[in-house]
Amino acid sequence: MRELVRRFGINEEHVVREYAAAEERGELERKSNSHGITAEQYARALWSDAVKKGWIRGIQ
């Protein structure tokens, strides 16, 4: 996700969409999906966590 933020900027919709698409293409793999969430749901949760932890702000 950090690379996508670097590439596309701090644009949640674009980054989430690209992350989900990369997972669906098999370019990314989750360790598990025990809750059965979609790639987009996972990408949104990952984005939210990254914002809460503050690392998205500092990426240039």
PDB file of N, CA, C and O in Angstrom:
ATOM      1  N   MET A   1       0.823  -1.186   0.000  1.00  0.00           N
ATOM      2  CA  MET A   1       0.000   0.000   0.000  1.00  0.00           C
ATOM      3  C   MET A   1       0.870   1.254   0.000  1.00  0.00           C
ATOM      4  O   MET A   1       0.530   2.224  -0.650  1.00  0.00           O
ATOM      5  N   ARG A   2       1.982   1.198   0.703  1.00  0.00           N
ATOM      6  CA  ARG A   2       2.853   2.379   0.727  1.00  0.00           C
ATOM      7  C   ARG A   2       3.321   2.753  -0.682  1.00  0.00           C
ATOM      8  O   ARG A   2       3.358   3.917  -1.042  1.00  0.00           O
ATOM      9  N   GLU A   3       3.645   1.741  -1.460  1.00  0.00           N
ATOM     10  CA  GLU A   3       4.090   2.021  -2.832  1.00  0.00           C
ATOM     11  C   GLU A   3       2.960   2.650  -3.641  1.00  0.00           C
ATOM     12  O   GLU A   3       3.186   3.560  -4.436  1.00  0.00           O
ATOM     13  N   LEU A   4       1.745   2.185  -3.447  1.00  0.00           N
ATOM     14  CA  LEU A   4       0.608   2.765  -4.166  1.00  0.00           C
ATOM     15  C   LEU A   4       0.371   4.208  -3.753  1.00  0.00           C
ATOM     16  O   LEU A   4       0.042   5.043  -4.588  1.00  0.00           O
ATOM     17  N   VAL A   5       0.551   4.508  -2.470  1.00  0.00           N
ATOM     18  CA  VAL A   5       0.406   5.893  -2.017  1.00  0.00           C
ATOM     19  C   VAL A   5       1.496   6.751  -2.639  1.00  0.00           C
ATOM     20  O   VAL A   5       1.249   7.876  -3.068  1.00  0.00           O
ATOM     21  N   ARG A   6       2.693   6.220  -2.718  1.00  0.00           N
ATOM     22  CA  ARG A   6       3.767   6.974  -3.380  1.00  0.00           C
ATOM     23  C   ARG A   6       3.425   7.236  -4.844  1.00  0.00           C
ATOM     24  O   ARG A   6       3.666   8.316  -5.368  1.00  0.00           O
ATOM     25  N   ARG A   7       2.864   6.241  -5.486  1.00  0.00           N
ATOM     26  CA  ARG A   7       2.565   6.338  -6.915  1.00  0.00           C
ATOM     27  C   ARG A   7       1.351   7.214  -7.214  1.00  0.00           C
ATOM     28  O   ARG A   7       1.371   8.013  -8.152  1.00  0.00           O
ATOM     29  N   PHE A   8       0.291   7.070  -6.415  1.00  0.00           N
ATOM     30  CA  PHE A   8      -0.969   7.740  -6.731  1.00  0.00           C
ATOM     31  C   PHE A   8      -1.315   8.887  -5.789  1.00  0.00           C
ATOM     32  O   PHE A   8      -2.330   9.552  -5.978  1.00  0.00           O
ATOM     33  N   GLY A   9      -0.496   9.105  -4.777  1.00  0.00           N
ATOM     34  CA  GLY A   9      -0.773  10.163  -3.824  1.00  0.00           C
ATOM     35  C   GLY A   9      -1.774   9.720  -2.778  1.00  0.00           C
ATOM     36  O   GLY A   9      -2.198   8.570  -2.731  1.00  0.00           O
ATOM     37  N   ILE A  10      -2.149  10.649  -1.943  1.00  0.00           N
ATOM     38  CA  ILE A  10      -3.062  10.330  -0.850  1.00  0.00           C
ATOM     39  C   ILE A  10      -4.493  10.460  -1.362  1.00  0.00           C
ATOM     40  O   ILE A  10      -5.222  11.405  -1.072  1.00  0.00           O
ATOM     41  N   ASN A  11      -4.856   9.493  -2.175  1.00  0.00           N
ATOM     42  CA  ASN A  11      -6.180   9.426  -2.791  1.00  0.00           C
ATOM     43  C   ASN A  11      -6.762   8.072  -2.395  1.00  0.00           C
ATOM     44  O   ASN A  11      -6.494   7.057  -3.031  1.00  0.00           O
ATOM     45  N   GLU A  12      -7.535   8.067  -1.325  1.00  0.00           N
ATOM     46  CA  GLU A  12      -8.041   6.805  -0.759  1.00  0.00           C
ATOM     47  C   GLU A  12      -8.719   5.922  -1.801  1.00  0.00           C
ATOM     48  O   GLU A  12      -8.409   4.729  -1.898  1.00  0.00           O
ATOM     49  N   GLU A  13      -9.634   6.463  -2.562  1.00  0.00           N
ATOM     50  CA  GLU A  13     -10.379   5.643  -3.520  1.00  0.00           C
ATOM     51  C   GLU A  13      -9.460   4.988  -4.541  1.00  0.00           C
ATOM     52  O   GLU A  13      -9.601   3.806  -4.842  1.00  0.00           O
ATOM     53  N   HIS A  14      -8.541   5.748  -5.084  1.00  0.00           N
ATOM     54  CA  HIS A  14      -7.632   5.218  -6.099  1.00  0.00           C
ATOM     55  C   HIS A  14      -6.715   4.149  -5.503  1.00  0.00           C
ATOM     56  O   HIS A  14      -6.549   3.067  -6.075  1.00  0.00           O
ATOM     57  N   VAL A  15      -6.139   4.438  -4.347  1.00  0.00           N
ATOM     58  CA  VAL A  15      -5.219   3.485  -3.713  1.00  0.00           C
ATOM     59  C   VAL A  15      -5.947   2.204  -3.323  1.00  0.00           C
ATOM     60  O   VAL A  15      -5.456   1.105  -3.597  1.00  0.00           O
ATOM     61  N   VAL A  16      -7.120   2.330  -2.730  1.00  0.00           N
ATOM     62  CA  VAL A  16      -7.884   1.142  -2.333  1.00  0.00           C
ATOM     63  C   VAL A  16      -8.246   0.308  -3.552  1.00  0.00           C
ATOM     64  O   VAL A  16      -8.091  -0.916  -3.561  1.00  0.00           O
ATOM     65  N   ARG A  17      -8.701   0.961  -4.597  1.00  0.00           N
ATOM     66  CA  ARG A  17      -9.079   0.248  -5.824  1.00  0.00           C
ATOM     67  C   ARG A  17      -7.878  -0.486  -6.427  1.00  0.00           C
ATOM     68  O   ARG A  17      -7.972  -1.653  -6.820  1.00  0.00           O
ATOM     69  N   GLU A  18      -6.737   0.193  -6.477  1.00  0.00           N
ATOM     70  CA  GLU A  18      -5.532  -0.418  -7.043  1.00  0.00           C
ATOM     71  C   GLU A  18      -5.019  -1.568  -6.177  1.00  0.00           C
ATOM     72  O   GLU A  18      -4.562  -2.575  -6.688  1.00  0.00           O
ATOM     73  N   TYR A  19      -5.086  -1.416  -4.855  1.00  0.00           N
ATOM     74  CA  TYR A  19      -4.648  -2.478  -3.949  1.00  0.00           C
ATOM     75  C   TYR A  19      -5.519  -3.717  -4.149  1.00  0.00           C
ATOM     76  O   TYR A  19      -5.017  -4.834  -4.277  1.00  0.00           O
ATOM     77  N   ALA A  20      -6.837  -3.519  -4.170  1.00  0.00           N
ATOM     78  CA  ALA A  20      -7.764  -4.636  -4.358  1.00  0.00           C
ATOM     79  C   ALA A  20      -7.530  -5.320  -5.709  1.00  0.00           C
ATOM     80  O   ALA A  20      -7.525  -6.551  -5.800  1.00  0.00           O
ATOM     81  N   ALA A  21      -7.308  -4.539  -6.744  1.00  0.00           N
ATOM     82  CA  ALA A  21      -7.058  -5.106  -8.077  1.00  0.00           C
ATOM     83  C   ALA A  21      -5.764  -5.917  -8.079  1.00  0.00           C
ATOM     84  O   ALA A  21      -5.700  -7.000  -8.673  1.00  0.00           O
ATOM     85  N   ALA A  22      -4.734  -5.416  -7.412  1.00  0.00           N
ATOM     86  CA  ALA A  22      -3.458  -6.149  -7.345  1.00  0.00           C
ATOM     87  C   ALA A  22      -3.646  -7.474  -6.611  1.00  0.00           C
ATOM     88  O   ALA A  22      -3.086  -8.499  -7.017  1.00  0.00           O
ATOM     89  N   GLU A  23      -4.440  -7.465  -5.556  1.00  0.00           N
ATOM     90  CA  GLU A  23      -4.690  -8.719  -4.839  1.00  0.00           C
ATOM     91  C   GLU A  23      -5.451  -9.697  -5.738  1.00  0.00           C
ATOM     92  O   GLU A  23      -5.113 -10.877  -5.804  1.00  0.00           O
ATOM     93  N   GLU A  24      -6.449  -9.195  -6.438  1.00  0.00           N
ATOM     94  CA  GLU A  24      -7.236 -10.057  -7.326  1.00  0.00           C
ATOM     95  C   GLU A  24      -6.406 -10.617  -8.476  1.00  0.00           C
ATOM     96  O   GLU A  24      -6.672 -11.715  -8.953  1.00  0.00           O
ATOM     97  N   ARG A  25      -5.389  -9.884  -8.901  1.00  0.00           N
ATOM     98  CA  ARG A  25      -4.489 -10.373  -9.956  1.00  0.00           C
ATOM     99  C   ARG A  25      -3.451 -11.348  -9.416  1.00  0.00           C
ATOM    100  O   ARG A  25      -2.697 -11.933 -10.179  1.00  0.00           O
ATOM    101  N   GLY A  26      -3.394 -11.496  -8.100  1.00  0.00           N
ATOM    102  CA  GLY A  26      -2.436 -12.410  -7.495  1.00  0.00           C
ATOM    103  C   GLY A  26      -1.086 -11.776  -7.211  1.00  0.00           C
ATOM    104  O   GLY A  26      -0.132 -12.479  -6.875  1.00  0.00           O
ATOM    105  N   GLU A  27      -0.986 -10.462  -7.323  1.00  0.00           N
ATOM    106  CA  GLU A  27       0.273  -9.771  -7.070  1.00  0.00           C
ATOM    107  C   GLU A  27       0.527  -9.588  -5.574  1.00  0.00           C
ATOM    108  O   GLU A  27       1.660  -9.362  -5.166  1.00  0.00           O
ATOM    109  N   LEU A  28      -0.541  -9.665  -4.786  1.00  0.00           N
ATOM    110  CA  LEU A  28      -0.463  -9.568  -3.327  1.00  0.00           C
ATOM    111  C   LEU A  28      -1.181 -10.782  -2.765  1.00  0.00           C
ATOM    112  O   LEU A  28      -2.142 -11.266  -3.347  1.00  0.00           O
ATOM    113  N   GLU A  29      -0.723 -11.232  -1.603  1.00  0.00           N
ATOM    114  CA  GLU A  29      -1.386 -12.362  -0.989  1.00  0.00           C
ATOM    115  C   GLU A  29      -1.500 -12.131   0.517  1.00  0.00           C
ATOM    116  O   GLU A  29      -0.524 -11.784   1.174  1.00  0.00           O
ATOM    117  N   ARG A  30      -2.699 -12.313   1.034  1.00  0.00           N
ATOM    118  CA  ARG A  30      -2.907 -12.214   2.474  1.00  0.00           C
ATOM    119  C   ARG A  30      -2.493 -13.516   3.132  1.00  0.00           C
ATOM    120  O   ARG A  30      -2.599 -14.583   2.533  1.00  0.00           O
ATOM    121  N   LYS A  31      -2.041 -13.438   4.372  1.00  0.00           N
ATOM    122  CA  LYS A  31      -1.693 -14.653   5.104  1.00  0.00           C
ATOM    123  C   LYS A  31      -2.923 -15.520   5.319  1.00  0.00           C
ATOM    124  O   LYS A  31      -2.850 -16.740   5.261  1.00  0.00           O
ATOM    125  N   SER A  32      -4.053 -14.886   5.591  1.00  0.00           N
ATOM    126  CA  SER A  32      -5.296 -15.633   5.770  1.00  0.00           C
ATOM    127  C   SER A  32      -6.479 -14.715   5.472  1.00  0.00           C
ATOM    128  O   SER A  32      -6.337 -13.504   5.405  1.00  0.00           O
ATOM    129  N   ASN A  33      -7.625 -15.344   5.305  1.00  0.00           N
ATOM    130  CA  ASN A  33      -8.866 -14.606   5.105  1.00  0.00           C
ATOM    131  C   ASN A  33      -9.965 -15.348   5.869  1.00  0.00           C
ATOM    132  O   ASN A  33     -10.971 -15.744   5.304  1.00  0.00           O
ATOM    133  N   SER A  34      -9.747 -15.541   7.146  1.00  0.00           N
ATOM    134  CA  SER A  34     -10.673 -16.330   7.955  1.00  0.00           C
ATOM    135  C   SER A  34     -12.046 -15.678   8.103  1.00  0.00           C
ATOM    136  O   SER A  34     -13.019 -16.356   8.414  1.00  0.00           O
ATOM    137  N   HIS A  35     -12.143 -14.379   7.870  1.00  0.00           N
ATOM    138  CA  HIS A  35     -13.429 -13.690   7.972  1.00  0.00           C
ATOM    139  C   HIS A  35     -14.131 -13.565   6.623  1.00  0.00           C
ATOM    140  O   HIS A  35     -15.246 -13.048   6.555  1.00  0.00           O
ATOM    141  N   GLY A  36     -13.492 -14.010   5.563  1.00  0.00           N
ATOM    142  CA  GLY A  36     -14.118 -14.008   4.243  1.00  0.00           C
ATOM    143  C   GLY A  36     -14.391 -12.632   3.672  1.00  0.00           C
ATOM    144  O   GLY A  36     -15.368 -12.448   2.950  1.00  0.00           O
ATOM    145  N   ILE A  37     -13.535 -11.653   3.964  1.00  0.00           N
ATOM    146  CA  ILE A  37     -13.770 -10.310   3.435  1.00  0.00           C
ATOM    147  C   ILE A  37     -13.179 -10.192   2.029  1.00  0.00           C
ATOM    148  O   ILE A  37     -12.234 -10.888   1.670  1.00  0.00           O
ATOM    149  N   THR A  38     -13.756  -9.300   1.260  1.00  0.00           N
ATOM    150  CA  THR A  38     -13.305  -9.096  -0.113  1.00  0.00           C
ATOM    151  C   THR A  38     -11.970  -8.355  -0.136  1.00  0.00           C
ATOM    152  O   THR A  38     -11.550  -7.762   0.867  1.00  0.00           O
ATOM    153  N   ALA A  39     -11.350  -8.356  -1.293  1.00  0.00           N
ATOM    154  CA  ALA A  39     -10.092  -7.629  -1.467  1.00  0.00           C
ATOM    155  C   ALA A  39     -10.298  -6.136  -1.200  1.00  0.00           C
ATOM    156  O   ALA A  39      -9.460  -5.490  -0.566  1.00  0.00           O
ATOM    157  N   GLU A  40     -11.420  -5.586  -1.642  1.00  0.00           N
ATOM    158  CA  GLU A  40     -11.673  -4.168  -1.420  1.00  0.00           C
ATOM    159  C   GLU A  40     -11.913  -3.871   0.060  1.00  0.00           C
ATOM    160  O   GLU A  40     -11.409  -2.880   0.591  1.00  0.00           O
ATOM    161  N   GLN A  41     -12.655  -4.721   0.745  1.00  0.00           N
ATOM    162  CA  GLN A  41     -12.877  -4.528   2.176  1.00  0.00           C
ATOM    163  C   GLN A  41     -11.547  -4.570   2.935  1.00  0.00           C
ATOM    164  O   GLN A  41     -11.320  -3.780   3.843  1.00  0.00           O
ATOM    165  N   TYR A  42     -10.700  -5.496   2.552  1.00  0.00           N
ATOM    166  CA  TYR A  42      -9.398  -5.615   3.206  1.00  0.00           C
ATOM    167  C   TYR A  42      -8.555  -4.365   2.937  1.00  0.00           C
ATOM    168  O   TYR A  42      -7.923  -3.826   3.839  1.00  0.00           O
ATOM    169  N   ALA A  43      -8.562  -3.897   1.697  1.00  0.00           N
ATOM    170  CA  ALA A  43      -7.791  -2.706   1.336  1.00  0.00           C
ATOM    171  C   ALA A  43      -8.286  -1.494   2.116  1.00  0.00           C
ATOM    172  O   ALA A  43      -7.484  -0.687   2.590  1.00  0.00           O
ATOM    173  N   ARG A  44      -9.595  -1.369   2.285  1.00  0.00           N
ATOM    174  CA  ARG A  44     -10.143  -0.249   3.067  1.00  0.00           C
ATOM    175  C   ARG A  44      -9.731  -0.344   4.539  1.00  0.00           C
ATOM    176  O   ARG A  44      -9.398   0.663   5.165  1.00  0.00           O
ATOM    177  N   ALA A  45      -9.741  -1.537   5.088  1.00  0.00           N
ATOM    178  CA  ALA A  45      -9.314  -1.724   6.480  1.00  0.00           C
ATOM    179  C   ALA A  45      -7.831  -1.408   6.623  1.00  0.00           C
ATOM    180  O   ALA A  45      -7.411  -0.779   7.602  1.00  0.00           O
ATOM    181  N   LEU A  46      -7.041  -1.820   5.656  1.00  0.00           N
ATOM    182  CA  LEU A  46      -5.612  -1.537   5.675  1.00  0.00           C
ATOM    183  C   LEU A  46      -5.362  -0.031   5.589  1.00  0.00           C
ATOM    184  O   LEU A  46      -4.538   0.518   6.318  1.00  0.00           O
ATOM    185  N   TRP A  47      -6.092   0.652   4.707  1.00  0.00           N
ATOM    186  CA  TRP A  47      -5.986   2.113   4.589  1.00  0.00           C
ATOM    187  C   TRP A  47      -6.325   2.778   5.916  1.00  0.00           C
ATOM    188  O   TRP A  47      -5.595   3.631   6.405  1.00  0.00           O
ATOM    189  N   SER A  48      -7.443   2.373   6.507  1.00  0.00           N
ATOM    190  CA  SER A  48      -7.880   2.952   7.773  1.00  0.00           C
ATOM    191  C   SER A  48      -6.827   2.762   8.861  1.00  0.00           C
ATOM    192  O   SER A  48      -6.526   3.691   9.617  1.00  0.00           O
ATOM    193  N   ASP A  49      -6.272   1.584   8.940  1.00  0.00           N
ATOM    194  CA  ASP A  49      -5.241   1.303   9.934  1.00  0.00           C
ATOM    195  C   ASP A  49      -4.007   2.170   9.692  1.00  0.00           C
ATOM    196  O   ASP A  49      -3.426   2.714  10.632  1.00  0.00           O
ATOM    197  N   ALA A  50      -3.620   2.311   8.441  1.00  0.00           N
ATOM    198  CA  ALA A  50      -2.449   3.119   8.109  1.00  0.00           C
ATOM    199  C   ALA A  50      -2.659   4.587   8.468  1.00  0.00           C
ATOM    200  O   ALA A  50      -1.752   5.248   8.970  1.00  0.00           O
ATOM    201  N   VAL A  51      -3.871   5.089   8.245  1.00  0.00           N
ATOM    202  CA  VAL A  51      -4.183   6.477   8.599  1.00  0.00           C
ATOM    203  C   VAL A  51      -4.120   6.639  10.117  1.00  0.00           C
ATOM    204  O   VAL A  51      -3.521   7.588  10.619  1.00  0.00           O
ATOM    205  N   LYS A  52      -4.725   5.703  10.848  1.00  0.00           N
ATOM    206  CA  LYS A  52      -4.718   5.768  12.304  1.00  0.00           C
ATOM    207  C   LYS A  52      -3.309   5.750  12.864  1.00  0.00           C
ATOM    208  O   LYS A  52      -3.012   6.423  13.843  1.00  0.00           O
ATOM    209  N   LYS A  53      -2.431   4.969  12.237  1.00  0.00           N
ATOM    210  CA  LYS A  53      -1.050   4.858  12.719  1.00  0.00           C
ATOM    211  C   LYS A  53      -0.183   6.011  12.234  1.00  0.00           C
ATOM    212  O   LYS A  53       0.934   6.175  12.681  1.00  0.00           O
ATOM    213  N   GLY A  54      -0.704   6.798  11.304  1.00  0.00           N
ATOM    214  CA  GLY A  54      -0.025   8.011  10.871  1.00  0.00           C
ATOM    215  C   GLY A  54       1.051   7.857   9.815  1.00  0.00           C
ATOM    216  O   GLY A  54       1.723   8.818   9.471  1.00  0.00           O
ATOM    217  N   TRP A  55       1.217   6.686   9.220  1.00  0.00           N
ATOM    218  CA  TRP A  55       2.305   6.555   8.244  1.00  0.00           C
ATOM    219  C   TRP A  55       1.944   7.050   6.851  1.00  0.00           C
ATOM    220  O   TRP A  55       2.816   7.356   6.056  1.00  0.00           O
ATOM    221  N   ILE A  56       0.695   7.200   6.538  1.00  0.00           N
ATOM    222  CA  ILE A  56       0.333   7.702   5.204  1.00  0.00           C
ATOM    223  C   ILE A  56       0.680   9.178   5.064  1.00  0.00           C
ATOM    224  O   ILE A  56       1.124   9.602   4.027  1.00  0.00           O
ATOM    225  N   ARG A  57       0.518   9.960   6.106  1.00  0.00           N
ATOM    226  CA  ARG A  57       0.826  11.390   6.044  1.00  0.00           C
ATOM    227  C   ARG A  57       2.240  11.659   5.587  1.00  0.00           C
ATOM    228  O   ARG A  57       2.479  12.589   4.853  1.00  0.00           O
ATOM    229  N   GLY A  58       3.197  10.858   6.058  1.00  0.00           N
ATOM    230  CA  GLY A  58       4.603  11.160   5.822  1.00  0.00           C
ATOM    231  C   GLY A  58       5.166  10.666   4.505  1.00  0.00           C
ATOM    232  O   GLY A  58       6.322  10.905   4.224  1.00  0.00           O
ATOM    233  N   ILE A  59       4.373   9.998   3.711  1.00  0.00           N
ATOM    234  CA  ILE A  59       4.908   9.461   2.453  1.00  0.00           C
ATOM    235  C   ILE A  59       4.932  10.540   1.395  1.00  0.00           C
ATOM    236  O   ILE A  59       3.960  11.247   1.167  1.00  0.00           O
ATOM    237  N   GLN A  60       6.050  10.692   0.760  1.00  0.00           N
ATOM    238  CA  GLN A  60       6.207  11.657  -0.322  1.00  0.00           C
ATOM    239  C   GLN A  60       6.559  10.937  -1.599  1.00  0.00           C
ATOM    240  O   GLN A  60       7.263  10.025  -1.627  1.00  0.00           O
TER     241      GLN A  60
END
